[in-house]
């Protein structure tokens, strides 16, 4: 009994070994030739090894060859079934078993049964798949054994310890049922993973569309405001020229934003250049001026004197980050207020401070700031802030946000000074 149990457990281990390669098999399901080749290899190997390590039952060798033969045939199709049947006959011959022609004749009717069952199996429910597999594995063994013993006139073996023989069939049915259930579970698991990946791709496309719309809206809003000013009566020619230049500049920025999103898949290096932070903050104030006036927000600009605050990076993306933060600051003051723009030189850093007197944020809101689809605004997506933070971090900048509910928010952006930044690039 101990020897029987050891051989039985060894066969179970052999039969379950193909699950190690099953993830690779599933990934090849759309590449039919590779899928069938690997399917045949996996189950042919299990078939051969089970035949090499049979279990001794009622005077003759009993193995679980019908399990990999059944499972491989049902999941592989008619061609794989034929190859597995051929493998079984060849292996039996190489192992020196007697009456191989009689055995092949006895085995033939079971192939016809399996071939008919394959199509029904593919569209069956889980319960029916388990039932089909169990029945077929038993039929393969039983029909082959009956025909072989009848042709060789050895029917007496069927009546010798029938209870022990039925026990082996019950164990075989259990192994087949568990194997089919495991395969179906893995199929569902990998299918769900594929659906999650597809869903994530669709979500990323949605995020990208919302992000593009958000980023393009900023320069278009500025252009719209300056076009209104250009249409105002009695405006001086130099003012018209100034407003016109800003409109063109913002349209150029919109074009750069579109180009950035179109080239996301490429790894082209960014345009790195020296950036005068004072000039960019002054540009920012001009861009935000009309929007601030429209929202009854006073704009205060304090540029550092003495040392010029220089850093290095992509000028257009730097502007994009500042405009996003500045525009959000104005929108945080629906009842009006003051927006301060301050530049400083602090040791090896060029600092930009953007401070508003708006509604402020709680500690929890601060923690979630810069994450996709989180915004303190009712119609906000949070993508503008996320992109701004990403741009600043790519420039090796640091972001310090302080806020208090009802008193406003302060963004302090620290960028490496020009020489330090060059060394970091």
Short mmCIF file of C-alpha atoms in Angstrom, two decimals:
data_model
loop_
_atom_site.label_atom_id
_atom_site.label_comp_id
_atom_site.label_asym_id
_atom_site.label_seq_id
_atom_site.Cartn_x
_atom_site.Cartn_y
_atom_site.Cartn_z
CA UNK A 1 0.00 0.00 0.00
CA UNK A 2 2.84 2.37 0.86
CA UNK A 3 4.51 1.66 -2.47
CA UNK A 4 1.19 2.25 -4.28
CA UNK A 5 0.67 5.60 -2.53
CA UNK A 6 4.20 6.74 -3.40
CA UNK A 7 3.72 5.88 -7.08
CA UNK A 8 0.30 7.55 -7.09
CA UNK A 9 1.65 10.81 -5.66
CA UNK A 10 4.52 10.74 -8.15
CA UNK A 11 2.01 10.48 -11.02
CA UNK A 12 -0.02 13.38 -9.61
CA UNK A 13 3.13 15.49 -9.50
CA UNK A 14 3.96 14.56 -13.11
CA UNK A 15 0.46 15.41 -14.32
CA UNK A 16 0.44 18.79 -12.55
CA UNK A 17 3.92 19.76 -13.81
CA UNK A 18 2.62 21.26 -17.11
CA UNK A 19 1.06 24.11 -15.08
CA UNK A 20 4.57 25.53 -14.70
CA UNK A 21 4.60 26.35 -18.42
CA UNK A 22 0.90 27.20 -18.69
CA UNK A 23 1.37 31.01 -18.47
CA UNK A 24 3.64 30.84 -21.54
CA UNK A 25 1.11 28.60 -23.26
CA UNK A 26 -1.72 31.08 -22.67
CA UNK A 27 0.28 33.98 -24.10
CA UNK A 28 0.79 32.01 -27.32
CA UNK A 29 -2.92 31.30 -27.88
CA UNK A 30 -3.12 33.76 -30.79
CA UNK A 31 -0.02 32.27 -32.45
CA UNK A 32 -1.52 28.95 -33.44
CA UNK A 33 1.61 27.14 -34.58
CA UNK A 34 3.61 27.97 -31.44
CA UNK A 35 0.59 27.32 -29.24
CA UNK A 36 0.02 23.85 -30.66
CA UNK A 37 3.72 23.01 -30.57
CA UNK A 38 4.04 23.93 -26.90
CA UNK A 39 0.71 22.26 -26.06
CA UNK A 40 1.91 19.03 -27.64
CA UNK A 41 5.29 19.22 -25.91
CA UNK A 42 3.77 19.78 -22.47
CA UNK A 43 1.21 16.98 -22.57
CA UNK A 44 3.38 14.55 -24.55
CA UNK A 45 6.07 14.90 -21.89
CA UNK A 46 3.53 14.27 -19.10
CA UNK A 47 2.17 11.30 -21.02
CA UNK A 48 5.59 9.72 -21.51
CA UNK A 49 6.70 10.20 -17.91
CA UNK A 50 3.46 8.76 -16.46
CA UNK A 51 3.97 5.68 -18.63
CA UNK A 52 7.53 5.35 -17.35
CA UNK A 53 6.36 5.34 -13.71
CA UNK A 54 3.24 3.14 -13.55
CA UNK A 55 1.34 2.06 -10.45
CA UNK A 56 1.14 -1.66 -9.65
CA UNK A 57 -2.54 -2.69 -9.39
CA UNK A 58 -4.02 -6.23 -9.30
CA UNK A 59 -1.06 -7.85 -10.95
CA UNK A 60 -0.42 -5.46 -13.85
CA UNK A 61 0.93 -1.98 -14.39
CA UNK A 62 -1.64 0.78 -14.20
CA UNK A 63 -0.74 4.35 -15.07
CA UNK A 64 -2.55 7.66 -15.53
CA UNK A 65 -1.68 8.06 -19.21
CA UNK A 66 -5.34 8.73 -20.03
CA UNK A 67 -5.26 11.99 -18.02
CA UNK A 68 -2.68 13.97 -20.08
CA UNK A 69 -4.07 12.24 -23.20
CA UNK A 70 -7.60 13.48 -22.42
CA UNK A 71 -6.71 16.97 -21.21
CA UNK A 72 -4.22 17.59 -24.03
CA UNK A 73 -6.70 16.38 -26.66
CA UNK A 74 -9.65 18.43 -25.36
CA UNK A 75 -7.68 21.66 -25.06
CA UNK A 76 -5.37 21.11 -28.04
CA UNK A 77 -7.87 19.94 -30.67
CA UNK A 78 -7.97 17.09 -33.16
CA UNK A 79 -4.42 17.48 -34.48
CA UNK A 80 -2.88 17.49 -30.98
CA UNK A 81 -5.07 14.52 -30.03
CA UNK A 82 -3.78 12.53 -33.01
CA UNK A 83 -0.16 13.39 -32.15
CA UNK A 84 -0.68 12.41 -28.49
CA UNK A 85 -2.24 9.10 -29.50
CA UNK A 86 0.76 8.48 -31.75
CA UNK A 87 3.12 9.39 -28.90
CA UNK A 88 1.34 6.93 -26.62
CA UNK A 89 1.69 4.04 -29.08
CA UNK A 90 5.34 4.81 -29.88
CA UNK A 91 6.24 5.16 -26.18
CA UNK A 92 4.53 1.87 -25.36
CA UNK A 93 6.53 0.18 -28.12
CA UNK A 94 9.83 1.68 -26.89
CA UNK A 95 9.09 0.54 -23.34
CA UNK A 96 8.92 -3.03 -24.63
CA UNK A 97 5.24 -3.66 -23.91
CA UNK A 98 3.70 -6.70 -25.67
CA UNK A 99 0.95 -6.81 -28.32
CA UNK A 100 1.39 -3.24 -29.54
CA UNK A 101 -0.71 -3.73 -32.68
CA UNK A 102 -3.60 -5.12 -30.62
CA UNK A 103 -3.26 -2.21 -28.22
CA UNK A 104 -3.35 0.31 -31.09
CA UNK A 105 -6.54 -1.32 -32.45
CA UNK A 106 -8.08 -1.26 -28.96
CA UNK A 107 -7.18 2.42 -28.62
CA UNK A 108 -8.58 3.55 -31.99
CA UNK A 109 -12.31 3.77 -31.01
CA UNK A 110 -11.47 6.13 -28.15
CA UNK A 111 -9.85 8.60 -30.57
CA UNK A 112 -13.11 8.80 -32.52
CA UNK A 113 -15.02 9.49 -29.30
CA UNK A 114 -12.54 12.19 -28.24
CA UNK A 115 -12.60 13.81 -31.70
CA UNK A 116 -16.40 14.10 -31.57
CA UNK A 117 -16.31 15.46 -28.01
CA UNK A 118 -13.72 18.20 -28.70
CA UNK A 119 -16.14 20.68 -30.33
CA UNK A 120 -18.79 20.30 -27.64
CA UNK A 121 -16.14 20.66 -24.96
CA UNK A 122 -14.92 24.04 -26.23
CA UNK A 123 -18.32 25.72 -25.79
CA UNK A 124 -19.42 23.96 -22.60
CA UNK A 125 -19.75 25.47 -19.14
CA UNK A 126 -17.21 24.73 -16.42
CA UNK A 127 -19.33 21.97 -14.86
CA UNK A 128 -19.86 20.28 -18.21
CA UNK A 129 -16.19 20.57 -19.11
CA UNK A 130 -15.25 18.78 -15.91
CA UNK A 131 -17.93 16.14 -16.59
CA UNK A 132 -16.80 15.65 -20.20
CA UNK A 133 -13.15 15.30 -19.19
CA UNK A 134 -13.90 12.84 -16.39
CA UNK A 135 -16.14 10.68 -18.59
CA UNK A 136 -13.69 10.67 -21.51
CA UNK A 137 -10.69 9.78 -19.34
CA UNK A 138 -12.61 6.85 -17.89
CA UNK A 139 -13.90 5.75 -21.30
CA UNK A 140 -10.42 5.87 -22.83
CA UNK A 141 -9.05 3.62 -20.11
CA UNK A 142 -12.08 1.36 -19.84
CA UNK A 143 -12.76 0.80 -23.56
CA UNK A 144 -9.09 0.24 -24.35
CA UNK A 145 -8.70 -2.17 -21.44
CA UNK A 146 -11.88 -4.14 -22.28
CA UNK A 147 -10.98 -4.50 -25.96
CA UNK A 148 -7.36 -5.38 -25.24
CA UNK A 149 -8.20 -7.99 -22.59
CA UNK A 150 -10.98 -9.44 -24.76
CA UNK A 151 -8.77 -9.77 -27.85
CA UNK A 152 -5.90 -11.26 -25.79
CA UNK A 153 -8.32 -13.50 -23.85
CA UNK A 154 -7.38 -12.08 -20.41
CA UNK A 155 -10.85 -11.09 -19.16
CA UNK A 156 -10.15 -12.63 -15.75
CA UNK A 157 -8.15 -9.55 -14.73
CA UNK A 158 -11.36 -7.49 -14.70
CA UNK A 159 -12.84 -9.71 -11.98
CA UNK A 160 -9.70 -9.73 -9.85
CA UNK A 161 -10.14 -7.21 -6.97
CA UNK A 162 -12.71 -4.99 -8.77
CA UNK A 163 -13.01 -2.65 -5.74
CA UNK A 164 -9.31 -1.81 -5.99
CA UNK A 165 -9.73 -1.16 -9.72
CA UNK A 166 -12.73 1.11 -9.14
CA UNK A 167 -10.69 3.04 -6.57
CA UNK A 168 -8.04 3.83 -9.18
CA UNK A 169 -10.74 5.04 -11.58
CA UNK A 170 -12.21 7.25 -8.87
CA UNK A 171 -8.77 8.76 -8.17
CA UNK A 172 -8.26 9.31 -11.88
CA UNK A 173 -11.63 11.07 -12.12
CA UNK A 174 -10.68 13.29 -9.18
CA UNK A 175 -7.34 14.25 -10.76
CA UNK A 176 -8.99 15.02 -14.11
CA UNK A 177 -11.68 17.15 -12.47
CA UNK A 178 -9.18 19.15 -10.45
CA UNK A 179 -6.91 19.60 -13.49
CA UNK A 180 -9.72 20.93 -15.71
CA UNK A 181 -10.89 23.24 -12.93
CA UNK A 182 -7.33 24.56 -12.48
CA UNK A 183 -6.92 25.18 -16.23
CA UNK A 184 -10.26 27.00 -16.43
CA UNK A 185 -9.37 29.04 -13.35
CA UNK A 186 -6.06 30.06 -14.94
CA UNK A 187 -7.83 30.89 -18.21
CA UNK A 188 -10.29 33.15 -16.40
CA UNK A 189 -7.49 34.70 -14.37
CA UNK A 190 -5.36 35.54 -17.41
CA UNK A 191 -8.44 36.71 -19.34
CA UNK A 192 -9.30 39.07 -16.49
CA UNK A 193 -5.73 40.36 -16.53
CA UNK A 194 -6.04 41.07 -20.25
CA UNK A 195 -9.33 42.91 -19.66
CA UNK A 196 -7.72 44.97 -16.91
CA UNK A 197 -4.85 45.88 -19.24
CA UNK A 198 -7.30 46.86 -21.99
CA UNK A 199 -9.32 48.90 -19.51
CA UNK A 200 -6.16 50.60 -18.27
CA UNK A 201 -5.18 51.45 -21.85
CA UNK A 202 -8.61 52.98 -22.46
CA UNK A 203 -8.34 54.93 -19.21
CA UNK A 204 -4.92 56.24 -20.25
CA UNK A 205 -6.36 57.33 -23.59
CA UNK A 206 -9.17 59.09 -21.73
CA UNK A 207 -6.67 60.72 -19.38
CA UNK A 208 -4.56 61.82 -22.32
CA UNK A 209 -7.56 63.35 -24.11
CA UNK A 210 -8.61 65.22 -20.97
CA UNK A 211 -5.04 66.34 -20.36
CA UNK A 212 -4.63 67.68 -23.92
CA UNK A 213 -7.93 69.55 -23.67
CA UNK A 214 -6.88 71.01 -20.31
CA UNK A 215 -3.46 72.12 -21.50
CA UNK A 216 -4.70 73.63 -24.78
CA UNK A 217 -7.45 75.55 -23.01
CA UNK A 218 -4.94 77.69 -21.08
CA UNK A 219 -3.25 79.41 -24.07
CA UNK A 220 -6.57 79.67 -25.90
CA UNK A 221 -8.09 81.45 -22.89
CA UNK A 222 -5.21 83.94 -22.94
CA UNK A 223 -5.57 84.51 -26.70
CA UNK A 224 -9.31 85.04 -26.31
CA UNK A 225 -8.72 87.68 -23.62
CA UNK A 226 -6.17 89.61 -25.67
CA UNK A 227 -8.34 89.48 -28.78
CA UNK A 228 -11.08 91.19 -26.76
CA UNK A 229 -8.53 93.86 -25.76
CA UNK A 230 -7.47 94.31 -29.39
CA UNK A 231 -11.07 95.10 -30.24
CA UNK A 232 -11.39 97.77 -27.57
CA UNK A 233 -11.83 101.31 -28.96
CA UNK A 234 -9.04 103.88 -28.67
CA UNK A 235 -6.27 101.36 -27.99
CA UNK A 236 -2.77 102.61 -28.77
CA UNK A 237 -0.80 101.05 -31.66
CA UNK A 238 2.07 99.90 -29.41
CA UNK A 239 -0.44 98.18 -27.12
CA UNK A 240 -2.00 96.44 -30.12
CA UNK A 241 1.41 95.22 -31.20
CA UNK A 242 2.16 94.03 -27.65
CA UNK A 243 -1.16 92.15 -27.39
CA UNK A 244 -0.71 90.69 -30.87
CA UNK A 245 2.76 89.36 -29.97
CA UNK A 246 1.38 87.72 -26.84
CA UNK A 247 -1.41 86.08 -28.89
CA UNK A 248 1.13 84.66 -31.33
CA UNK A 249 3.34 83.53 -28.47
CA UNK A 250 0.44 81.70 -26.78
CA UNK A 251 -0.56 80.07 -30.05
CA UNK A 252 3.03 78.89 -30.39
CA UNK A 253 2.83 77.48 -26.88
CA UNK A 254 -0.36 75.60 -27.82
CA UNK A 255 1.46 74.16 -30.83
CA UNK A 256 4.35 73.07 -28.59
CA UNK A 257 1.92 71.39 -26.20
CA UNK A 258 0.31 69.46 -29.06
CA UNK A 259 3.76 68.46 -30.35
CA UNK A 260 4.72 67.25 -26.86
CA UNK A 261 1.71 64.94 -26.65
CA UNK A 262 2.21 63.65 -30.17
CA UNK A 263 5.82 62.77 -29.36
CA UNK A 264 5.17 61.04 -26.03
CA UNK A 265 5.98 57.68 -27.56
CA UNK A 266 9.37 58.93 -28.77
CA UNK A 267 12.43 59.36 -26.58
CA UNK A 268 13.70 62.53 -28.26
CA UNK A 269 15.79 64.69 -25.87
CA UNK A 270 14.17 67.89 -24.59
CA UNK A 271 15.48 71.30 -25.66
CA UNK A 272 17.75 72.30 -22.78
CA UNK A 273 18.62 75.98 -22.51
CA UNK A 274 19.37 78.62 -19.92
CA UNK A 275 16.17 80.12 -18.49
CA UNK A 276 16.01 83.58 -16.93
CA UNK A 277 13.43 83.04 -14.21
CA UNK A 278 12.73 86.79 -13.90
CA UNK A 279 11.83 87.06 -17.59
CA UNK A 280 9.58 83.98 -17.41
CA UNK A 281 7.73 85.21 -14.31
CA UNK A 282 7.24 88.60 -15.96
CA UNK A 283 5.87 86.79 -19.01
CA UNK A 284 3.62 84.81 -16.69
CA UNK A 285 2.24 88.00 -15.16
CA UNK A 286 1.38 89.37 -18.63
CA UNK A 287 -0.39 86.13 -19.54
CA UNK A 288 -2.39 86.03 -16.31
CA UNK A 289 -3.20 89.75 -16.20
CA UNK A 290 -6.48 89.71 -18.14
CA UNK A 291 -7.64 86.51 -16.46
CA UNK A 292 -6.83 88.01 -13.05
CA UNK A 293 -8.70 91.22 -13.85
CA UNK A 294 -11.69 89.21 -15.04
CA UNK A 295 -11.76 87.38 -11.68
CA UNK A 296 -11.18 90.58 -9.65
CA UNK A 297 -7.72 89.41 -8.59
CA UNK A 298 -4.89 91.88 -7.98
CA UNK A 299 -1.57 90.78 -9.42
CA UNK A 300 1.61 91.60 -7.46
CA UNK A 301 5.03 90.90 -9.02
CA UNK A 302 8.35 91.14 -7.16
CA UNK A 303 11.43 90.26 -9.17
CA UNK A 304 14.77 89.77 -7.49
CA UNK A 305 17.41 92.47 -7.93
CA UNK A 306 21.14 91.85 -8.21
CA UNK A 307 21.94 88.27 -9.20
CA UNK A 308 19.98 87.00 -12.18
CA UNK A 309 18.09 83.79 -11.27
CA UNK A 310 19.09 81.41 -14.04
CA UNK A 311 18.24 77.73 -14.34
CA UNK A 312 18.33 75.22 -17.20
CA UNK A 313 15.51 73.34 -18.88
CA UNK A 314 12.88 73.49 -21.60
CA UNK A 315 11.59 77.07 -21.61
CA UNK A 316 8.18 76.24 -23.06
CA UNK A 317 7.51 73.47 -20.56
CA UNK A 318 8.71 75.73 -17.75
CA UNK A 319 6.15 78.32 -18.87
CA UNK A 320 3.51 75.62 -19.08
CA UNK A 321 4.13 74.58 -15.46
CA UNK A 322 4.03 78.15 -14.13
CA UNK A 323 0.89 79.07 -16.07
CA UNK A 324 -0.94 75.98 -14.78
CA UNK A 325 -0.10 76.80 -11.17
CA UNK A 326 -0.83 80.53 -11.60
CA UNK A 327 -4.17 79.91 -13.31
CA UNK A 328 -5.21 77.46 -10.59
CA UNK A 329 -4.27 80.07 -7.97
CA UNK A 330 -6.57 82.65 -9.59
CA UNK A 331 -9.39 80.12 -9.78
CA UNK A 332 -8.92 79.44 -6.04
CA UNK A 333 -10.06 83.05 -5.41
CA UNK A 334 -13.66 83.17 -6.75
CA UNK A 335 -14.43 86.26 -4.69
CA UNK A 336 -11.25 88.08 -5.66
CA UNK A 337 -7.97 88.47 -3.82
CA UNK A 338 -4.25 88.92 -4.41
CA UNK A 339 -1.86 86.78 -6.39
CA UNK A 340 1.81 87.29 -5.60
CA UNK A 341 4.60 86.27 -7.96
CA UNK A 342 8.05 86.48 -6.37
CA UNK A 343 11.50 85.43 -7.58
CA UNK A 344 14.61 85.03 -5.40
CA UNK A 345 18.15 83.69 -5.50
CA UNK A 346 18.92 81.44 -2.54
CA UNK A 347 22.42 80.00 -2.53
CA UNK A 348 22.45 77.45 -5.37
CA UNK A 349 18.73 77.72 -6.18
CA UNK A 350 16.51 80.01 -8.22
CA UNK A 351 13.20 80.28 -6.41
CA UNK A 352 9.72 81.14 -7.67
CA UNK A 353 6.95 81.75 -5.16
CA UNK A 354 3.29 81.81 -6.23
CA UNK A 355 0.97 82.79 -3.38
CA UNK A 356 -2.77 83.39 -3.39
CA UNK A 357 -5.28 84.52 -0.77
CA UNK A 358 -7.91 82.00 -1.82
CA UNK A 359 -9.84 79.21 -0.16
CA UNK A 360 -6.79 77.12 0.75
CA UNK A 361 -6.58 73.36 1.17
CA UNK A 362 -6.78 70.81 3.96
CA UNK A 363 -3.91 68.47 4.86
CA UNK A 364 -5.60 65.58 3.02
CA UNK A 365 -6.05 67.71 -0.10
CA UNK A 366 -2.38 68.68 -0.01
CA UNK A 367 -1.34 65.01 0.11
CA UNK A 368 -3.42 64.20 -2.97
CA UNK A 369 -2.33 67.27 -4.92
CA UNK A 370 -0.68 66.37 -8.21
CA UNK A 371 -2.36 62.98 -8.61
CA UNK A 372 -4.44 62.24 -11.74
CA UNK A 373 -8.10 63.17 -11.61
CA UNK A 374 -7.86 64.83 -8.23
CA UNK A 375 -8.80 68.49 -8.16
CA UNK A 376 -10.25 70.90 -5.62
CA UNK A 377 -12.34 72.41 -8.44
CA UNK A 378 -15.74 70.96 -9.34
CA UNK A 379 -14.89 70.60 -13.04
CA UNK A 380 -11.14 70.09 -12.64
CA UNK A 381 -9.25 66.95 -13.69
CA UNK A 382 -6.05 67.45 -11.68
CA UNK A 383 -4.04 66.69 -14.82
CA UNK A 384 -2.70 70.24 -15.18
CA UNK A 385 -1.17 70.16 -11.70
CA UNK A 386 0.15 66.64 -12.27
CA UNK A 387 1.87 67.71 -15.51
CA UNK A 388 3.29 70.84 -13.84
CA UNK A 389 4.77 68.79 -11.00
CA UNK A 390 6.23 66.34 -13.53
CA UNK A 391 7.88 69.17 -15.51
CA UNK A 392 9.35 70.71 -12.36
CA UNK A 393 10.76 67.38 -11.18
CA UNK A 394 12.32 66.70 -14.59
CA UNK A 395 14.15 70.01 -14.20
CA UNK A 396 15.47 68.67 -10.86
CA UNK A 397 13.25 71.20 -9.12
CA UNK A 398 11.65 70.86 -5.69
CA UNK A 399 8.09 71.79 -4.80
CA UNK A 400 7.02 73.08 -1.41
CA UNK A 401 3.29 73.67 -0.96
CA UNK A 402 1.89 75.31 2.17
CA UNK A 403 -1.81 75.96 2.58
CA UNK A 404 -4.35 76.88 5.21
CA UNK A 405 -8.11 76.71 4.76
CA UNK A 406 -9.56 80.19 4.31
CA UNK A 407 -6.16 81.89 4.13
CA UNK A 408 -4.71 80.75 0.83
CA UNK A 409 -1.93 78.62 -0.65
CA UNK A 410 1.75 79.20 -1.32
CA UNK A 411 3.73 77.31 -3.94
CA UNK A 412 7.50 77.62 -3.57
CA UNK A 413 9.43 76.17 -6.49
CA UNK A 414 13.19 75.67 -6.07
CA UNK A 415 15.28 75.17 -9.23
CA UNK A 416 19.03 74.52 -9.44
CA UNK A 417 20.96 77.62 -10.44
CA UNK A 418 22.42 77.53 -13.95
CA UNK A 419 25.90 76.12 -13.12
CA UNK A 420 24.50 73.53 -10.69
CA UNK A 421 21.79 72.56 -13.15
CA UNK A 422 24.31 72.05 -15.98
CA UNK A 423 26.28 69.66 -13.76
CA UNK A 424 23.10 67.66 -13.00
CA UNK A 425 22.05 67.27 -16.65
#
